[in-house]
mmCIF file of C-alpha atoms in Angstrom:
data_model
loop_
_atom_site.group_PDB
_atom_site.id
_atom_site.type_symbol
_atom_site.label_atom_id
_atom_site.label_comp_id
_atom_site.label_asym_id
_atom_site.label_seq_id
_atom_site.Cartn_x
_atom_site.Cartn_y
_atom_site.Cartn_z
ATOM 1 C CA MET A 1 96.959 85.709 92.615
ATOM 2 C CA GLU A 2 98.711 87.651 95.350
ATOM 3 C CA LEU A 3 97.436 90.257 97.095
ATOM 4 C CA LYS A 4 100.350 93.134 98.495
ATOM 5 C CA GLY A 5 99.138 94.096 101.573
ATOM 6 C CA ILE A 6 96.976 96.386 102.969
ATOM 7 C CA HIS A 7 95.653 99.220 100.936
ATOM 8 C CA HIS A 8 93.308 101.604 102.856
ATOM 9 C CA VAL A 9 91.114 101.482 105.892
ATOM 10 C CA SER A 10 88.015 103.034 106.113
ATOM 11 C CA ALA A 11 86.561 105.024 109.433
ATOM 12 C CA ILE A 12 83.135 106.816 111.108
ATOM 13 C CA THR A 13 83.491 110.598 111.632
ATOM 14 C CA ALA A 14 80.725 112.580 113.119
ATOM 15 C CA LYS A 15 82.436 115.732 112.774
ATOM 16 C CA ALA A 16 84.579 116.043 109.734
ATOM 17 C CA PRO A 17 86.359 120.175 110.424
ATOM 18 C CA GLU A 18 87.263 117.828 113.522
ATOM 19 C CA ASN A 19 88.216 115.539 111.962
ATOM 20 C CA PHE A 20 90.637 116.890 109.467
ATOM 21 C CA LYS A 21 92.288 118.836 113.149
ATOM 22 C CA PHE A 22 93.261 116.277 114.203
ATOM 23 C CA TYR A 23 94.590 113.615 111.874
ATOM 24 C CA THR A 24 96.278 116.976 109.236
ATOM 25 C CA ASN A 25 97.867 118.907 112.476
ATOM 26 C CA VAL A 26 98.590 116.793 115.009
ATOM 27 C CA LEU A 27 99.950 113.795 112.967
ATOM 28 C CA GLY A 28 100.490 115.175 110.330
ATOM 29 C CA LEU A 29 98.739 113.444 107.370
ATOM 30 C CA ARG A 30 98.341 115.164 104.037
ATOM 31 C CA LEU A 31 94.885 115.934 103.227
ATOM 32 C CA ILE A 32 94.905 113.709 99.972
ATOM 33 C CA LYS A 33 91.103 113.656 98.997
ATOM 34 C CA LYS A 34 88.358 116.022 99.632
ATOM 35 C CA THR A 35 85.324 114.269 98.090
ATOM 36 C CA VAL A 36 82.714 113.178 99.206
ATOM 37 C CA ASN A 37 80.262 109.557 99.405
ATOM 38 C CA GLN A 38 79.502 108.028 96.597
ATOM 39 C CA ASP A 39 76.411 106.464 98.471
ATOM 40 C CA ASP A 40 75.483 109.727 99.803
ATOM 41 C CA THR A 41 76.603 112.405 98.941
ATOM 42 C CA SER A 42 75.944 114.783 101.264
ATOM 43 C CA VAL A 43 78.595 114.377 103.533
ATOM 44 C CA TYR A 44 82.323 113.904 103.111
ATOM 45 C CA HIS A 45 84.820 110.928 102.245
ATOM 46 C CA LEU A 46 88.271 112.105 103.545
ATOM 47 C CA PHE A 47 91.813 110.686 102.214
ATOM 48 C CA TYR A 48 94.779 110.912 103.908
ATOM 49 C CA GLY A 49 97.905 109.385 103.332
ATOM 50 C CA ASP A 50 102.036 110.292 102.480
ATOM 51 C CA GLU A 51 102.744 113.093 100.135
ATOM 52 C CA VAL A 52 100.195 111.443 96.747
ATOM 53 C CA GLY A 53 98.200 109.076 98.476
ATOM 54 C CA ASN A 54 100.499 105.854 97.943
ATOM 55 C CA PRO A 55 98.559 102.062 98.413
ATOM 56 C CA GLY A 56 99.374 100.838 101.587
ATOM 57 C CA THR A 57 98.946 104.518 103.805
ATOM 58 C CA GLU A 58 95.078 105.808 102.497
ATOM 59 C CA LEU A 59 93.244 106.602 105.832
ATOM 60 C CA THR A 60 89.526 107.511 105.008
ATOM 61 C CA PHE A 61 86.165 108.873 107.013
ATOM 62 C CA PHE A 62 83.110 109.022 105.709
ATOM 63 C CA GLU A 63 81.754 111.937 107.658
ATOM 64 C CA ILE A 64 78.023 110.371 109.380
ATOM 65 C CA PRO A 65 77.302 114.152 111.190
ATOM 66 C CA MET A 66 74.301 111.992 113.910
ATOM 67 C CA ALA A 67 76.097 108.790 113.981
ATOM 68 C CA ALA A 68 75.696 107.785 117.024
ATOM 69 C CA LYS A 69 79.219 106.549 119.978
ATOM 70 C CA ASN A 70 80.600 102.998 118.118
ATOM 71 C CA HIS A 71 80.451 100.891 120.833
ATOM 72 C CA GLU A 72 83.439 98.051 121.347
ATOM 73 C CA GLY A 73 82.526 94.480 120.602
ATOM 74 C CA ASN A 74 82.985 91.884 119.089
ATOM 75 C CA ASN A 75 82.743 90.521 114.763
ATOM 76 C CA SER A 76 85.435 94.628 114.506
ATOM 77 C CA ILE A 77 87.697 95.304 112.485
ATOM 78 C CA SER A 78 89.018 97.469 116.643
ATOM 79 C CA ALA A 79 92.154 98.077 115.979
ATOM 80 C CA LEU A 80 94.127 99.855 113.123
ATOM 81 C CA SER A 81 97.937 100.825 113.312
ATOM 82 C CA LEU A 82 100.613 103.541 111.526
ATOM 83 C CA ARG A 83 103.536 102.852 110.488
ATOM 84 C CA VAL A 84 106.734 105.377 112.850
ATOM 85 C CA PRO A 85 110.331 104.819 111.351
ATOM 86 C CA ASN A 86 111.964 103.521 114.425
ATOM 87 C CA ASP A 87 111.377 103.025 117.946
ATOM 88 C CA GLY A 88 112.534 106.208 119.229
ATOM 89 C CA ALA A 89 110.233 107.736 117.127
ATOM 90 C CA LEU A 90 107.632 106.491 119.387
ATOM 91 C CA SER A 91 109.455 108.595 122.472
ATOM 92 C CA TYR A 92 108.116 111.801 120.138
ATOM 93 C CA TRP A 93 104.604 110.297 120.110
ATOM 94 C CA ALA A 94 103.898 110.323 123.311
ATOM 95 C CA ALA A 95 105.579 114.059 123.885
ATOM 96 C CA ARG A 96 102.901 115.470 121.184
ATOM 97 C CA PHE A 97 100.442 113.069 122.269
ATOM 98 C CA ASP A 98 100.444 114.692 125.904
ATOM 99 C CA GLU A 99 101.190 118.195 124.637
ATOM 100 C CA PHE A 100 97.856 117.575 122.619
ATOM 101 C CA GLY A 101 95.950 115.331 125.236
ATOM 102 C CA VAL A 102 95.406 113.037 122.797
ATOM 103 C CA ASP A 103 94.461 109.750 124.915
ATOM 104 C CA HIS A 104 97.035 106.968 124.696
ATOM 105 C CA GLU A 105 98.953 104.129 126.472
ATOM 106 C CA GLU A 106 103.153 103.152 127.144
ATOM 107 C CA VAL A 107 105.160 101.847 125.017
ATOM 108 C CA ILE A 108 104.684 97.588 124.407
ATOM 109 C CA ALA A 109 104.920 94.989 122.372
ATOM 110 C CA ARG A 110 103.872 93.397 119.568
ATOM 111 C CA ALA A 111 103.998 90.859 117.665
ATOM 112 C CA GLY A 112 107.459 91.362 118.106
ATOM 113 C CA ARG A 113 107.648 95.056 117.857
ATOM 114 C CA LYS A 114 107.641 98.164 120.020
ATOM 115 C CA THR A 115 104.128 99.610 119.921
ATOM 116 C CA MET A 116 102.019 102.441 121.121
ATOM 117 C CA ALA A 117 98.034 102.783 121.565
ATOM 118 C CA PHE A 118 96.265 105.403 121.307
ATOM 119 C CA LYS A 119 92.496 107.033 120.051
ATOM 120 C CA ASP A 120 91.648 109.977 118.673
ATOM 121 C CA PHE A 121 89.098 112.707 119.716
ATOM 122 C CA GLU A 122 85.972 110.542 119.236
ATOM 123 C CA GLY A 123 87.467 107.081 120.949
ATOM 124 C CA GLN A 124 88.936 105.663 117.151
ATOM 125 C CA ARG A 125 91.457 102.924 118.119
ATOM 126 C CA PHE A 126 95.136 103.292 117.120
ATOM 127 C CA ILE A 127 98.832 101.547 118.315
ATOM 128 C CA LEU A 128 101.016 103.192 116.564
ATOM 129 C CA VAL A 129 103.857 100.700 115.387
ATOM 130 C CA SER A 130 107.276 100.903 114.793
ATOM 131 C CA ASP A 131 109.517 99.774 111.909
ATOM 132 C CA GLU A 132 112.496 99.848 114.221
ATOM 133 C CA ASN A 133 113.389 96.162 112.346
ATOM 134 C CA ASN A 134 110.603 95.627 109.844
ATOM 135 C CA LYS A 135 111.169 94.065 106.490
ATOM 136 C CA GLY A 136 108.393 93.584 104.525
ATOM 137 C CA VAL A 137 106.485 96.056 102.107
ATOM 138 C CA SER A 138 107.934 99.414 102.474
ATOM 139 C CA GLY A 139 106.112 102.388 103.596
ATOM 140 C CA GLY A 140 105.195 105.613 101.979
ATOM 141 C CA ILE A 141 106.940 109.204 101.719
ATOM 142 C CA PRO A 142 105.789 111.607 104.329
ATOM 143 C CA TRP A 143 104.530 114.902 103.032
ATOM 144 C CA GLU A 144 107.521 118.228 103.321
ATOM 145 C CA HIS A 145 104.715 120.168 104.314
ATOM 146 C CA SER A 146 103.838 118.045 107.182
ATOM 147 C CA PRO A 147 104.057 119.890 110.646
ATOM 148 C CA ILE A 148 106.228 115.960 111.593
ATOM 149 C CA PRO A 149 109.317 116.190 110.941
ATOM 150 C CA GLN A 150 110.417 113.817 108.769
ATOM 151 C CA GLU A 151 112.243 112.060 111.113
ATOM 152 C CA PHE A 152 109.630 110.873 113.069
ATOM 153 C CA ALA A 153 106.930 110.987 110.879
ATOM 154 C CA ILE A 154 103.921 108.164 110.150
ATOM 155 C CA ARG A 155 104.321 105.978 107.216
ATOM 156 C CA GLY A 156 101.634 104.227 106.277
ATOM 157 C CA LEU A 157 99.291 101.964 107.856
ATOM 158 C CA GLY A 158 100.811 98.801 109.561
ATOM 159 C CA PRO A 159 98.747 95.948 110.545
ATOM 160 C CA VAL A 160 94.629 95.941 111.259
ATOM 161 C CA LYS A 161 93.458 94.106 113.930
ATOM 162 C CA LEU A 162 90.338 91.993 114.215
ATOM 163 C CA THR A 163 88.035 90.731 117.542
ATOM 164 C CA VAL A 164 85.958 88.424 116.192
ATOM 165 C CA PRO A 165 84.057 84.842 117.834
ATOM 166 C CA TYR A 166 85.205 82.356 115.979
ATOM 167 C CA ALA A 167 89.101 82.949 114.922
ATOM 168 C CA GLU A 168 89.167 79.608 113.243
ATOM 169 C CA ALA A 169 86.668 80.533 110.884
ATOM 170 C CA THR A 170 88.561 83.901 109.290
ATOM 171 C CA GLY A 171 92.223 82.416 109.559
ATOM 172 C CA GLY A 172 90.698 80.095 106.760
ATOM 173 C CA VAL A 173 88.860 82.766 104.852
ATOM 174 C CA LEU A 174 93.141 84.560 104.904
ATOM 175 C CA MET A 175 94.703 81.744 103.551
ATOM 176 C CA ASP A 176 92.865 79.392 102.087
ATOM 177 C CA VAL A 177 89.765 81.912 99.991
ATOM 178 C CA MET A 178 92.642 84.916 100.160
ATOM 179 C CA GLY A 179 96.353 83.933 100.017
ATOM 180 C CA PHE A 180 97.319 84.782 103.236
ATOM 181 C CA ARG A 181 100.337 82.905 106.345
ATOM 182 C CA LYS A 182 99.901 82.156 109.512
ATOM 183 C CA LYS A 183 103.421 83.770 110.421
ATOM 184 C CA GLY A 184 103.053 83.337 114.825
ATOM 185 C CA SER A 185 100.872 84.315 117.346
ATOM 186 C CA TYR A 186 101.363 86.640 120.704
ATOM 187 C CA PRO A 187 99.598 87.338 124.033
ATOM 188 C CA SER A 188 96.660 88.797 123.734
ATOM 189 C CA GLU A 189 96.246 91.727 125.765
ATOM 190 C CA ILE A 190 92.941 90.421 127.933
ATOM 191 C CA GLU A 191 94.329 87.772 130.778
ATOM 192 C CA GLY A 192 93.392 84.615 129.911
ATOM 193 C CA GLN A 193 92.045 85.174 126.039
ATOM 194 C CA PRO A 194 93.846 83.101 123.479
ATOM 195 C CA ASP A 195 96.570 84.257 121.789
ATOM 196 C CA ILE A 196 96.434 86.824 119.030
ATOM 197 C CA LEU A 197 97.348 85.621 115.849
ATOM 198 C CA VAL A 198 98.984 87.176 112.271
ATOM 199 C CA PHE A 199 98.581 86.480 109.186
ATOM 200 C CA GLU A 200 100.971 88.042 106.513
ATOM 201 C CA THR A 201 100.219 88.547 102.356
ATOM 202 C CA GLY A 202 102.873 89.863 99.414
ATOM 203 C CA GLU A 203 106.244 90.989 101.187
ATOM 204 C CA GLY A 204 104.902 90.592 104.875
ATOM 205 C CA GLY A 205 105.963 93.191 107.708
ATOM 206 C CA SER A 206 103.854 95.638 108.664
ATOM 207 C CA GLY A 207 102.099 96.759 106.353
ATOM 208 C CA ALA A 208 100.720 93.500 104.583
ATOM 209 C CA GLU A 209 99.890 91.826 108.602
ATOM 210 C CA VAL A 210 95.903 91.052 109.762
ATOM 211 C CA HIS A 211 95.630 90.007 113.115
ATOM 212 C CA VAL A 212 93.319 87.610 114.315
ATOM 213 C CA GLU A 213 91.525 87.877 118.297
ATOM 214 C CA GLU A 214 89.508 85.680 119.455
ATOM 215 C CA ARG A 215 86.776 86.890 121.984
ATOM 216 C CA LYS A 216 83.827 84.294 122.834
ATOM 217 C CA ASP A 217 82.929 86.857 125.772
ATOM 218 C CA LEU A 218 82.346 90.644 124.323
ATOM 219 C CA ALA A 219 78.567 90.965 122.382
ATOM 220 C CA PRO A 220 78.983 91.590 118.750
ATOM 221 C CA GLU A 221 79.702 96.039 118.566
ATOM 222 C CA ARG A 222 77.314 98.996 117.730
ATOM 223 C CA PRO A 223 78.878 100.491 114.845
ATOM 224 C CA GLY A 224 79.142 104.376 114.193
ATOM 225 C CA ARG A 225 81.500 107.284 114.910
ATOM 226 C CA GLY A 226 85.347 106.435 116.156
ATOM 227 C CA GLY A 227 84.164 102.379 114.804
ATOM 228 C CA VAL A 228 86.068 101.128 111.696
ATOM 229 C CA HIS A 229 84.055 100.459 107.666
ATOM 230 C CA HIS A 230 86.268 98.391 106.042
ATOM 231 C CA VAL A 231 89.573 96.935 105.169
ATOM 232 C CA ALA A 232 90.892 97.274 101.758
ATOM 233 C CA PHE A 233 94.009 94.755 100.119
ATOM 234 C CA ARG A 234 96.316 95.416 97.496
ATOM 235 C CA VAL A 235 95.557 93.864 94.210
ATOM 236 C CA ASP A 236 98.349 94.949 91.169
ATOM 237 C CA ASN A 237 95.153 95.911 88.431
ATOM 238 C CA GLU A 238 92.195 95.763 86.563
ATOM 239 C CA GLU A 239 93.156 93.215 84.655
ATOM 240 C CA GLU A 240 94.015 91.226 88.278
ATOM 241 C CA LEU A 241 91.103 92.480 90.180
ATOM 242 C CA ARG A 242 89.232 90.799 87.734
ATOM 243 C CA LYS A 243 90.728 86.943 88.345
ATOM 244 C CA TRP A 244 89.603 87.926 91.801
ATOM 245 C CA ILE A 245 85.996 88.633 91.178
ATOM 246 C CA ASP A 246 86.087 85.148 89.654
ATOM 247 C CA HIS A 247 87.931 83.073 92.408
ATOM 248 C CA ILE A 248 85.500 84.698 95.081
ATOM 249 C CA LYS A 249 82.358 83.444 92.971
ATOM 250 C CA GLN A 250 83.504 80.198 93.067
ATOM 251 C CA SER A 251 84.023 80.099 96.294
ATOM 252 C CA ARG A 252 80.712 81.017 96.563
ATOM 253 C CA TYR A 253 81.415 84.343 98.972
ATOM 254 C CA PRO A 254 77.806 86.961 98.593
ATOM 255 C CA ASN A 255 80.205 89.967 96.789
ATOM 256 C CA SER A 256 79.342 93.798 95.213
ATOM 257 C CA GLY A 257 81.048 92.674 92.116
ATOM 258 C CA PHE A 258 83.425 95.242 89.322
ATOM 259 C CA VAL A 259 82.972 98.108 91.874
ATOM 260 C CA ASP A 260 84.449 101.315 90.318
ATOM 261 C CA ARG A 261 85.867 104.142 92.702
ATOM 262 C CA PHE A 262 87.402 107.019 89.831
ATOM 263 C CA TYR A 263 90.622 106.322 92.328
ATOM 264 C CA PHE A 264 90.435 102.886 92.334
ATOM 265 C CA LYS A 265 88.860 99.935 91.388
ATOM 266 C CA SER A 266 87.255 97.203 93.519
ATOM 267 C CA LEU A 267 85.211 94.468 95.300
ATOM 268 C CA TYR A 268 83.707 93.711 98.336
ATOM 269 C CA PHE A 269 82.319 90.816 100.537
ATOM 270 C CA ARG A 270 81.599 89.291 103.798
ATOM 271 C CA GLU A 271 84.387 86.969 105.711
ATOM 272 C CA PRO A 272 82.295 84.117 107.324
ATOM 273 C CA ASN A 273 82.634 86.883 111.303
ATOM 274 C CA GLY A 274 80.939 89.503 109.683
ATOM 275 C CA ILE A 275 83.775 91.514 108.711
ATOM 276 C CA LEU A 276 83.454 93.534 105.324
ATOM 277 C CA PHE A 277 87.015 93.291 103.205
ATOM 278 C CA GLU A 278 87.643 94.824 99.331
ATOM 279 C CA LEU A 279 90.238 93.868 97.405
ATOM 280 C CA ALA A 280 90.950 97.628 95.693
ATOM 281 C CA THR A 281 93.995 98.346 92.880
ATOM 282 C CA ASP A 282 96.881 100.708 93.625
ATOM 283 C CA GLY A 283 95.867 102.587 90.368
ATOM 284 C CA PRO A 284 95.604 105.187 89.329
ATOM 285 C CA GLY A 285 95.671 106.864 91.626
ATOM 286 C CA PHE A 286 94.427 110.205 92.948
ATOM 287 C CA ALA A 287 96.430 113.055 91.498
ATOM 288 C CA THR A 288 93.802 111.452 87.763
ATOM 289 C CA ASP A 289 92.043 114.645 89.011
ATOM 290 C CA GLU A 290 94.505 116.854 90.563
ATOM 291 C CA GLU A 291 97.762 117.787 90.952
ATOM 292 C CA LEU A 292 100.063 116.703 93.465
ATOM 293 C CA ASP A 293 101.010 120.329 94.647
ATOM 294 C CA HIS A 294 97.253 120.333 95.756
ATOM 295 C CA LEU A 295 95.674 117.483 96.494
ATOM 296 C CA GLY A 296 92.786 117.920 98.842
ATOM 297 C CA GLU A 297 92.404 121.679 98.619
ATOM 298 C CA SER A 298 89.465 121.247 96.704
ATOM 299 C CA LEU A 299 86.116 119.331 96.285
ATOM 300 C CA ALA A 300 86.915 116.673 93.711
ATOM 301 C CA LEU A 301 83.898 114.306 92.420
ATOM 302 C CA PRO A 302 84.185 111.688 89.807
ATOM 303 C CA PRO A 303 83.272 112.346 86.662
ATOM 304 C CA PHE A 304 79.168 110.474 87.170
ATOM 305 C CA LEU A 305 78.889 112.860 89.811
ATOM 306 C CA GLU A 306 80.083 116.145 88.378
ATOM 307 C CA PRO A 307 76.866 117.860 86.868
ATOM 308 C CA GLN A 308 75.734 118.087 90.511
ATOM 309 C CA ARG A 309 78.278 119.878 91.427
ATOM 310 C CA LYS A 310 76.305 122.809 92.775
ATOM 311 C CA GLN A 311 73.817 121.130 95.025
ATOM 312 C CA ILE A 312 76.785 118.399 96.878
ATOM 313 C CA GLU A 313 78.927 121.754 97.297
ATOM 314 C CA ALA A 314 75.497 124.068 98.423
ATOM 315 C CA ARG A 315 75.391 120.897 101.071
ATOM 316 C CA LEU A 316 78.438 120.384 102.472
ATOM 317 C CA LYS A 317 80.287 122.011 105.992
ATOM 318 C CA PRO A 318 84.233 124.181 104.364
ATOM 319 C CA LEU A 319 86.534 121.999 106.203
ATOM 320 C CA ASN A 320 88.892 125.225 105.976
ATOM 321 C CA THR A 321 91.416 123.766 103.142
ATOM 322 C CA LYS A 322 93.364 126.686 101.147
ATOM 323 C CA SER A 323 90.243 126.545 98.853
ATOM 324 C CA GLN A 324 86.327 124.624 99.396
#
């Protein structure tokens, strides 16, 4: 068994319509699935990605309309990354962010790659990562109807950064339970703090890395809008997921057991510092209930929610996509 890389990340927004505008109009991602939170059908669960929502490109948001602002801190997924083709693309994005008033930092090196940190309209923390010399998991294929030129477009998810009080505990789970390898480290941007540790899985590269920052000086994060809910890692298929479920149980980690999310199958568990991990299958994918040319245009519901469609649609605010 081997995890193939990052599958998706799920974050929190308080404003789904504004979220849709930012991630499609400013970042140029494709809305590949407009559905609802299966645990609270009164709010959206939005999925963005490449042209078809390939695993490793999926950025998702749970809408929580009354969510307070995220208070950054420890025991958290403290930054998400998005891959761009090369170093030159970072200059394009710096100019675009200036044009749209997006808060961003200067280009600096992280883990041997050129990067640029930025935040969305709710303070969600991102890092653009250049794939100039990336060797490892391939990126996705940008949507041809994106407002971003193909040569600069986002190609998927890059490293996920975790901030924890005990890096050894998280690293132990990554290596001893999940099969990651320790790749190296790079200096913290905070003076006096330990180096940030880099772990990789599968073919490696920016699409298969977790970066672990140890901070003993921070209070635990208080999640809210602009925070990250969980990170999911790629499992090849359902048969292999079942093996992982047995493995996690034998490792004595409390877990969700098998969960059917319709577009993929999953397992959830928390590592020792409290961060929620998911293992998710590569398929069946987002074209299961919609044609590829029309992904994300209409409200998609899994079969068990279809009988409630009228009531669900009545509670949702339109996102102003082609149809609702």
